[in-house]
Every structure is written in C-alpha cells, then in structure tokens.
Amino acid sequence: MGQHSSAEQGPFYRSVVIWFLPWVVVAAIILFALWLIIKSFAGGPGATSSTGHDSSRPGGGGVALTPSPKKSAPTASSTPSPSPSPKKPVKPKPSPKPTPVKLITSGITVQVLNPTSSATASQAMADRLAQLGYDVISVQPALGHYPRTTVYWATGPYRKAAEALAAKFGWRSGPKPANLSDAVSIHVVIGADEI
C-alpha cells in the first residue's frame, strides 16, 4: 500500500507546486511593492539611507546621512535629533540710514556740486551741511550723473572728515578727481539718492 500511494502522489505534488509557485511569487512581489509604498508615505523623502538600510533603527547598520533641507516630521519610532532653528524670512535691505558718527567740522570748508536736474537740491544740501557745522563756501552746478552722493577730500588731512560725513549718511567717499579744486577741504557731489 505504501508503494502504490507514493508512486501516484509524485505527479500530484508536482502539479500542485507548478500551480502554486507562480501565485506565491506574484503575492511576494505585491507584498513587497505595498511595503515600499507604505514605507515611502510613512517615512517621507529621505526615510532610508543611500545604502538601503534604515539608519534610524538600532542596529540597522546604515550610514547616517546629514539632514536634508526638507525633513519629514519625526515619527514616534525615530530617535529625537536636534533640529535646526527655523529660518526667519529674509527682509529686503533698507536703504542706508544715518549712523551715529562723530563728524569733523572744525576748519572744514565745503563745496557743494549739483549734477542733478533738481534746482533746489544744491541749496538744500548747503543748508543741511551748514546746520551740521560745516563752512559751505561754494555751491555750483556740475556735469555727470552720480547714483549716490559722493564726498571727495582735497588732500590727505581731510580724508577723515570726508569719510565721517559719508559714513553718517551712507554716501560714498574718495580722493578728489584732478579737475576739482584744492582750495576747499571737501567736495560734496549730490547724487540721485538725495533728490
């Protein structure tokens, strides 16, 4: 009886395995795909390291990655890690404002030059500088275009006075061009920023 049953059951087992094996492979592929989908939704981007190991599991064997700028919310199973402080929104830089600077006005003579189209800019600048204590001895029209008001010093001893005045209002400063006179300490050329 043992010989009869084993001889007839061999083809039966083979037919069951041949029928059953493809379904097991299909089910394994579907389960693996579902596991990947669930893991990607649960862990978000960057849930696994580049080696394929989960570095957040103890003993996972993966290499820890540096945090990317886009991080998913921490899950209950992950270990807490220090998070970077939230960045404040970047505000546009305001135009230069006057800064507290000690002006050098004693013995400083000033020439105001106006290359702008504003006829009132010359006198307004002259009055402003006189109120600060400068001796404004000349107000003249000029040629050219200056986006920013510029303070030129005539010679080396007047450099600090010119730089202090420029720093107070956020203007530019520099040594005078050859066509400006040495008879005054500093030259203030009105720029488009002052009209």
CSV table of N, CA, C and O in Angstrom, one decimal, residues 22-101:
chain,number,residue,atom,x,y,z
A,22,PRO,N,3.8,30.0,-9.0
A,22,PRO,CA,3.7,31.3,-9.6
A,22,PRO,C,2.8,32.3,-8.7
A,22,PRO,O,3.1,33.5,-8.6
A,23,TRP,N,1.8,31.7,-8.0
A,23,TRP,CA,1.0,32.6,-7.2
A,23,TRP,C,1.7,33.1,-6.0
A,23,TRP,O,1.5,34.2,-5.5
A,24,VAL,N,2.6,32.3,-5.4
A,24,VAL,CA,3.4,32.7,-4.3
A,24,VAL,C,4.4,33.8,-4.7
A,24,VAL,O,4.6,34.8,-4.0
A,25,VAL,N,5.0,33.7,-5.9
A,25,VAL,CA,5.9,34.7,-6.4
A,25,VAL,C,5.1,36.0,-6.6
A,25,VAL,O,5.6,37.1,-6.2
A,26,VAL,N,3.9,35.9,-7.3
A,26,VAL,CA,3.1,37.1,-7.5
A,26,VAL,C,2.7,37.8,-6.2
A,26,VAL,O,2.8,39.0,-6.0
A,27,ALA,N,2.3,37.0,-5.2
A,27,ALA,CA,1.9,37.5,-3.9
A,27,ALA,C,3.1,38.2,-3.2
A,27,ALA,O,3.0,39.3,-2.6
A,28,ALA,N,4.3,37.6,-3.3
A,28,ALA,CA,5.5,38.2,-2.7
A,28,ALA,C,5.9,39.5,-3.3
A,28,ALA,O,6.2,40.5,-2.7
A,29,ILE,N,5.7,39.6,-4.7
A,29,ILE,CA,6.0,40.9,-5.4
A,29,ILE,C,5.0,41.9,-5.0
A,29,ILE,O,5.4,43.1,-4.7
A,30,ILE,N,3.8,41.6,-4.9
A,30,ILE,CA,2.7,42.6,-4.5
A,30,ILE,C,3.0,43.0,-3.0
A,30,ILE,O,2.9,44.2,-2.8
A,31,LEU,N,3.3,42.1,-2.1
A,31,LEU,CA,3.5,42.5,-0.7
A,31,LEU,C,4.7,43.4,-0.6
A,31,LEU,O,4.7,44.4,0.1
A,32,PHE,N,5.8,43.1,-1.4
A,32,PHE,CA,7.0,43.9,-1.4
A,32,PHE,C,6.7,45.3,-1.9
A,32,PHE,O,7.1,46.3,-1.3
A,33,ALA,N,5.9,45.4,-3.0
A,33,ALA,CA,5.5,46.7,-3.5
A,33,ALA,C,4.7,47.5,-2.6
A,33,ALA,O,4.9,48.7,-2.4
A,34,LEU,N,3.7,46.9,-1.9
A,34,LEU,CA,2.9,47.5,-0.9
A,34,LEU,C,3.8,48.0,0.3
A,34,LEU,O,3.6,49.1,0.8
A,35,TRP,N,4.7,47.2,0.7
A,35,TRP,CA,5.6,47.6,1.8
A,35,TRP,C,6.4,48.9,1.4
A,35,TRP,O,6.6,49.8,2.2
A,36,LEU,N,6.9,48.9,0.2
A,36,LEU,CA,7.7,50.1,-0.3
A,36,LEU,C,6.8,51.3,-0.3
A,36,LEU,O,7.2,52.4,0.1
A,37,ILE,N,5.6,51.2,-0.8
A,37,ILE,CA,4.7,52.3,-0.9
A,37,ILE,C,4.3,52.8,0.5
A,37,ILE,O,4.4,54.0,0.8
A,38,ILE,N,4.0,51.9,1.4
A,38,ILE,CA,3.7,52.4,2.8
A,38,ILE,C,4.9,53.0,3.4
A,38,ILE,O,4.8,54.0,4.1
A,39,LYS,N,6.1,52.4,3.2
A,39,LYS,CA,7.3,53.0,3.8
A,39,LYS,C,7.6,54.4,3.3
A,39,LYS,O,8.0,55.3,4.0
A,40,SER,N,7.4,54.6,2.0
A,40,SER,CA,7.7,55.9,1.4
A,40,SER,C,6.7,57.0,1.9
A,40,SER,O,7.0,58.1,2.1
A,41,PHE,N,5.4,56.6,2.1
A,41,PHE,CA,4.4,57.5,2.7
A,41,PHE,C,4.6,57.8,4.2
A,41,PHE,O,4.5,58.9,4.6
A,42,ALA,N,5.0,56.7,4.9
A,42,ALA,CA,5.2,56.9,6.3
A,42,ALA,C,6.5,57.6,6.7
A,42,ALA,O,6.5,58.4,7.6
A,43,GLY,N,7.5,57.4,5.9
A,43,GLY,CA,8.8,58.0,6.2
A,43,GLY,C,9.1,59.2,5.5
A,43,GLY,O,9.9,60.0,5.8
A,44,GLY,N,8.4,59.5,4.4
A,44,GLY,CA,8.7,60.7,3.6
A,44,GLY,C,10.0,60.6,2.8
A,44,GLY,O,10.6,59.6,2.8
A,45,PRO,N,10.4,61.7,2.2
A,45,PRO,CA,11.6,61.6,1.4
A,45,PRO,C,12.8,61.5,2.4
A,45,PRO,O,12.8,62.1,3.4
A,46,GLY,N,13.8,60.7,2.0
A,46,GLY,CA,14.9,60.6,2.8
A,46,GLY,C,14.7,59.6,4.0
A,46,GLY,O,15.4,59.7,5.0
A,47,ALA,N,13.7,58.7,3.9
A,47,ALA,CA,13.4,57.8,5.0
A,47,ALA,C,14.5,56.8,5.2
A,47,ALA,O,14.7,56.3,6.2
A,48,THR,N,15.1,56.4,4.1
A,48,THR,CA,16.2,55.4,4.1
A,48,THR,C,17.5,56.0,3.7
A,48,THR,O,17.5,57.0,3.0
A,49,SER,N,18.5,55.5,4.1
A,49,SER,CA,19.9,56.0,3.7
A,49,SER,C,20.2,55.5,2.3
A,49,SER,O,19.5,54.6,1.8
A,50,SER,N,21.3,55.9,1.8
A,50,SER,CA,21.6,55.5,0.4
A,50,SER,C,22.0,54.1,0.3
A,50,SER,O,22.0,53.5,-0.8
A,51,THR,N,22.3,53.4,1.4
A,51,THR,CA,22.7,52.0,1.4
A,51,THR,C,21.4,51.1,1.4
A,51,THR,O,21.5,49.9,1.3
A,52,GLY,N,20.2,51.7,1.6
A,52,GLY,CA,19.0,50.9,1.7
A,52,GLY,C,18.7,50.5,3.1
A,52,GLY,O,17.7,49.9,3.3
A,53,HIS,N,19.5,50.7,4.1
A,53,HIS,CA,19.2,50.4,5.4
A,53,HIS,C,18.6,51.5,6.1
A,53,HIS,O,19.0,52.7,5.9
A,54,ASP,N,17.7,51.3,7.0
A,54,ASP,CA,17.1,52.3,7.8
A,54,ASP,C,18.0,52.7,8.9
A,54,ASP,O,18.3,51.9,9.8
A,55,SER,N,18.6,53.9,8.9
A,55,SER,CA,19.6,54.3,9.8
A,55,SER,C,19.0,54.7,11.1
A,55,SER,O,19.7,54.9,12.1
A,56,SER,N,17.6,54.9,11.2
A,56,SER,CA,17.0,55.3,12.4
A,56,SER,C,16.8,54.1,13.4
A,56,SER,O,16.5,54.3,14.5
A,57,ARG,N,16.8,52.8,12.8
A,57,ARG,CA,16.6,51.7,13.7
A,57,ARG,C,17.9,51.3,14.4
A,57,ARG,O,19.0,51.4,13.8
A,58,PRO,N,17.8,50.9,15.7
A,58,PRO,CA,19.0,50.5,16.3
A,58,PRO,C,19.5,49.2,15.6
A,58,PRO,O,18.8,48.3,15.3
A,59,GLY,N,20.8,49.2,15.4
A,59,GLY,CA,21.4,48.0,14.7
A,59,GLY,C,21.1,48.0,13.3
A,59,GLY,O,21.2,46.9,12.7
A,60,GLY,N,20.6,49.0,12.7
A,60,GLY,CA,20.2,49.0,11.3
A,60,GLY,C,21.4,48.9,10.3
A,60,GLY,O,21.3,48.4,9.2
A,61,GLY,N,22.5,49.3,10.8
A,61,GLY,CA,23.7,49.1,10.0
A,61,GLY,C,23.9,50.1,8.9
A,61,GLY,O,24.9,50.1,8.2
A,62,GLY,N,23.0,51.1,8.8
A,62,GLY,CA,23.1,52.0,7.7
A,62,GLY,C,24.0,53.2,8.1
A,62,GLY,O,24.3,53.4,9.3
A,63,VAL,N,24.4,53.9,7.1
A,63,VAL,CA,25.3,55.1,7.4
A,63,VAL,C,24.3,56.3,7.6
A,63,VAL,O,23.4,56.5,6.8
A,64,ALA,N,24.6,57.0,8.6
A,64,ALA,CA,23.7,58.2,8.9
A,64,ALA,C,24.0,59.3,7.9
A,64,ALA,O,25.1,59.6,7.6
A,65,LEU,N,22.9,59.8,7.4
A,65,LEU,CA,23.0,60.9,6.4
A,65,LEU,C,22.9,62.2,7.1
A,65,LEU,O,22.2,62.4,8.1
A,66,THR,N,23.5,63.3,6.5
A,66,THR,CA,23.3,64.6,7.0
A,66,THR,C,21.9,65.0,6.6
A,66,THR,O,21.4,64.7,5.6
A,67,PRO,N,21.2,65.8,7.5
A,67,PRO,CA,19.8,66.1,7.2
A,67,PRO,C,19.7,67.0,6.0
A,67,PRO,O,20.5,67.8,5.8
A,68,SER,N,18.7,66.7,5.2
A,68,SER,CA,18.5,67.5,4.0
A,68,SER,C,17.6,68.7,4.4
A,68,SER,O,17.0,68.7,5.5
A,69,PRO,N,17.6,69.7,3.6
A,69,PRO,CA,16.8,70.9,3.9
A,69,PRO,C,15.3,70.6,4.1
A,69,PRO,O,14.7,71.2,4.9
A,70,LYS,N,14.8,69.6,3.4
A,70,LYS,CA,13.4,69.2,3.5
A,70,LYS,C,13.4,68.0,4.4
A,70,LYS,O,13.8,66.9,4.0
A,71,LYS,N,12.8,68.1,5.6
A,71,LYS,CA,12.8,67.0,6.5
A,71,LYS,C,11.3,66.6,6.8
A,71,LYS,O,10.5,67.5,6.8
A,72,SER,N,11.1,65.3,6.9
A,72,SER,CA,9.7,64.9,7.3
A,72,SER,C,9.5,65.0,8.8
A,72,SER,O,10.5,65.1,9.5
A,73,ALA,N,8.3,65.0,9.2
A,73,ALA,CA,8.0,65.2,10.6
A,73,ALA,C,8.5,63.9,11.3
A,73,ALA,O,8.4,62.8,10.8
A,74,PRO,N,9.1,64.1,12.6
A,74,PRO,CA,9.6,62.9,13.3
A,74,PRO,C,8.4,62.0,13.7
A,74,PRO,O,7.3,62.4,14.0
A,75,THR,N,8.7,60.7,13.6
A,75,THR,CA,7.7,59.7,14.0
A,75,THR,C,8.0,59.2,15.4
A,75,THR,O,9.1,59.4,15.9
A,76,ALA,N,7.1,58.5,16.0
A,76,ALA,CA,7.2,58.1,17.3
A,76,ALA,C,8.3,57.1,17.5
A,76,ALA,O,9.0,57.0,18.5
A,77,SER,N,8.6,56.3,16.4
A,77,SER,CA,9.6,55.3,16.5
A,77,SER,C,11.0,55.8,16.2
A,77,SER,O,12.0,55.1,16.5
A,78,SER,N,11.2,57.0,15.7
A,78,SER,CA,12.5,57.5,15.4
A,78,SER,C,13.1,58.2,16.7
A,78,SER,O,12.4,58.7,17.5
A,79,THR,N,14.4,58.2,16.8
A,79,THR,CA,15.1,58.8,17.9
A,79,THR,C,15.1,60.3,17.7
A,79,THR,O,15.3,60.7,16.6
A,80,PRO,N,14.9,61.1,18.8
A,80,PRO,CA,14.9,62.5,18.6
A,80,PRO,C,16.3,63.0,18.2
A,80,PRO,O,17.3,62.5,18.7
A,81,SER,N,16.4,64.0,17.3
A,81,SER,CA,17.6,64.6,16.9
A,81,SER,C,17.5,66.1,17.0
A,81,SER,O,16.4,66.6,16.8
A,82,PRO,N,18.5,66.8,17.2
A,82,PRO,CA,18.4,68.3,17.3
A,82,PRO,C,18.0,68.8,15.9
A,82,PRO,O,18.6,68.4,14.9
A,83,SER,N,17.0,69.6,15.9
A,83,SER,CA,16.5,70.2,14.6
A,83,SER,C,17.1,71.6,14.5
A,83,SER,O,17.3,72.3,15.5
A,84,PRO,N,17.4,72.0,13.3
A,84,PRO,CA,17.9,73.3,13.1
A,84,PRO,C,16.8,74.4,13.4
A,84,PRO,O,15.7,74.1,13.3
A,85,SER,N,17.3,75.5,13.9
A,85,SER,CA,16.3,76.6,14.3
A,85,SER,C,15.7,77.1,13.0
A,85,SER,O,16.3,77.1,11.9
A,86,PRO,N,14.4,77.4,13.1
A,86,PRO,CA,13.7,77.8,11.9
A,86,PRO,C,14.3,79.1,11.4
A,86,PRO,O,14.6,80.0,12.1
A,87,LYS,N,14.4,79.2,10.0
A,87,LYS,CA,15.0,80.4,9.4
A,87,LYS,C,13.9,81.5,9.4
A,87,LYS,O,12.7,81.3,9.1
A,88,LYS,N,14.3,82.7,9.7
A,88,LYS,CA,13.4,83.9,9.6
A,88,LYS,C,13.3,84.3,8.2
A,88,LYS,O,14.3,84.2,7.4
A,89,PRO,N,12.2,84.8,7.8
A,89,PRO,CA,12.1,85.2,6.4
A,89,PRO,C,13.0,86.4,6.1
A,89,PRO,O,13.3,87.2,7.0
A,90,VAL,N,13.6,86.4,4.9
A,90,VAL,CA,14.6,87.4,4.6
A,90,VAL,C,13.8,88.6,4.2
A,90,VAL,O,13.0,88.6,3.3
A,91,LYS,N,14.2,89.7,4.9
A,91,LYS,CA,13.6,91.0,4.6
A,91,LYS,C,14.5,91.8,3.6
A,91,LYS,O,15.7,91.7,3.7
A,92,PRO,N,13.9,92.6,2.7
A,92,PRO,CA,14.8,93.3,1.8
A,92,PRO,C,15.6,94.4,2.7
A,92,PRO,O,15.1,94.9,3.6
A,93,LYS,N,16.8,94.6,2.2
A,93,LYS,CA,17.6,95.6,3.0
A,93,LYS,C,17.1,97.0,2.7
A,93,LYS,O,16.9,97.4,1.6
A,94,PRO,N,16.9,97.7,3.9
A,94,PRO,CA,16.5,99.1,3.7
A,94,PRO,C,17.6,99.9,3.1
A,94,PRO,O,18.8,99.6,3.2
A,95,SER,N,17.3,101.1,2.6
A,95,SER,CA,18.3,102.0,2.1
A,95,SER,C,19.2,102.4,3.3
A,95,SER,O,18.7,102.5,4.5
A,96,PRO,N,20.4,102.8,3.1
A,96,PRO,CA,21.3,103.2,4.2
A,96,PRO,C,20.7,104.3,5.0
A,96,PRO,O,20.2,105.3,4.5
A,97,LYS,N,20.7,104.1,6.3
A,97,LYS,CA,20.2,105.1,7.2
A,97,LYS,C,21.4,105.8,7.9
A,97,LYS,O,22.5,105.2,8.0
A,98,PRO,N,21.2,107.0,8.4
A,98,PRO,CA,22.3,107.7,9.1
A,98,PRO,C,22.7,106.9,10.3
A,98,PRO,O,21.9,106.3,11.0
A,99,THR,N,24.0,106.8,10.5
A,99,THR,CA,24.5,106.1,11.6
A,99,THR,C,25.2,107.1,12.5
A,99,THR,O,25.7,108.1,12.1
A,100,PRO,N,25.2,106.8,13.8
A,100,PRO,CA,25.9,107.7,14.7
A,100,PRO,C,27.4,107.8,14.5
A,100,PRO,O,28.1,106.9,14.8
A,101,VAL,N,27.8,108.9,13.9
A,101,VAL,CA,29.2,109.1,13.5
A,101,VAL,C,29.6,110.4,14.1
A,101,VAL,O,28.9,111.4,13.9
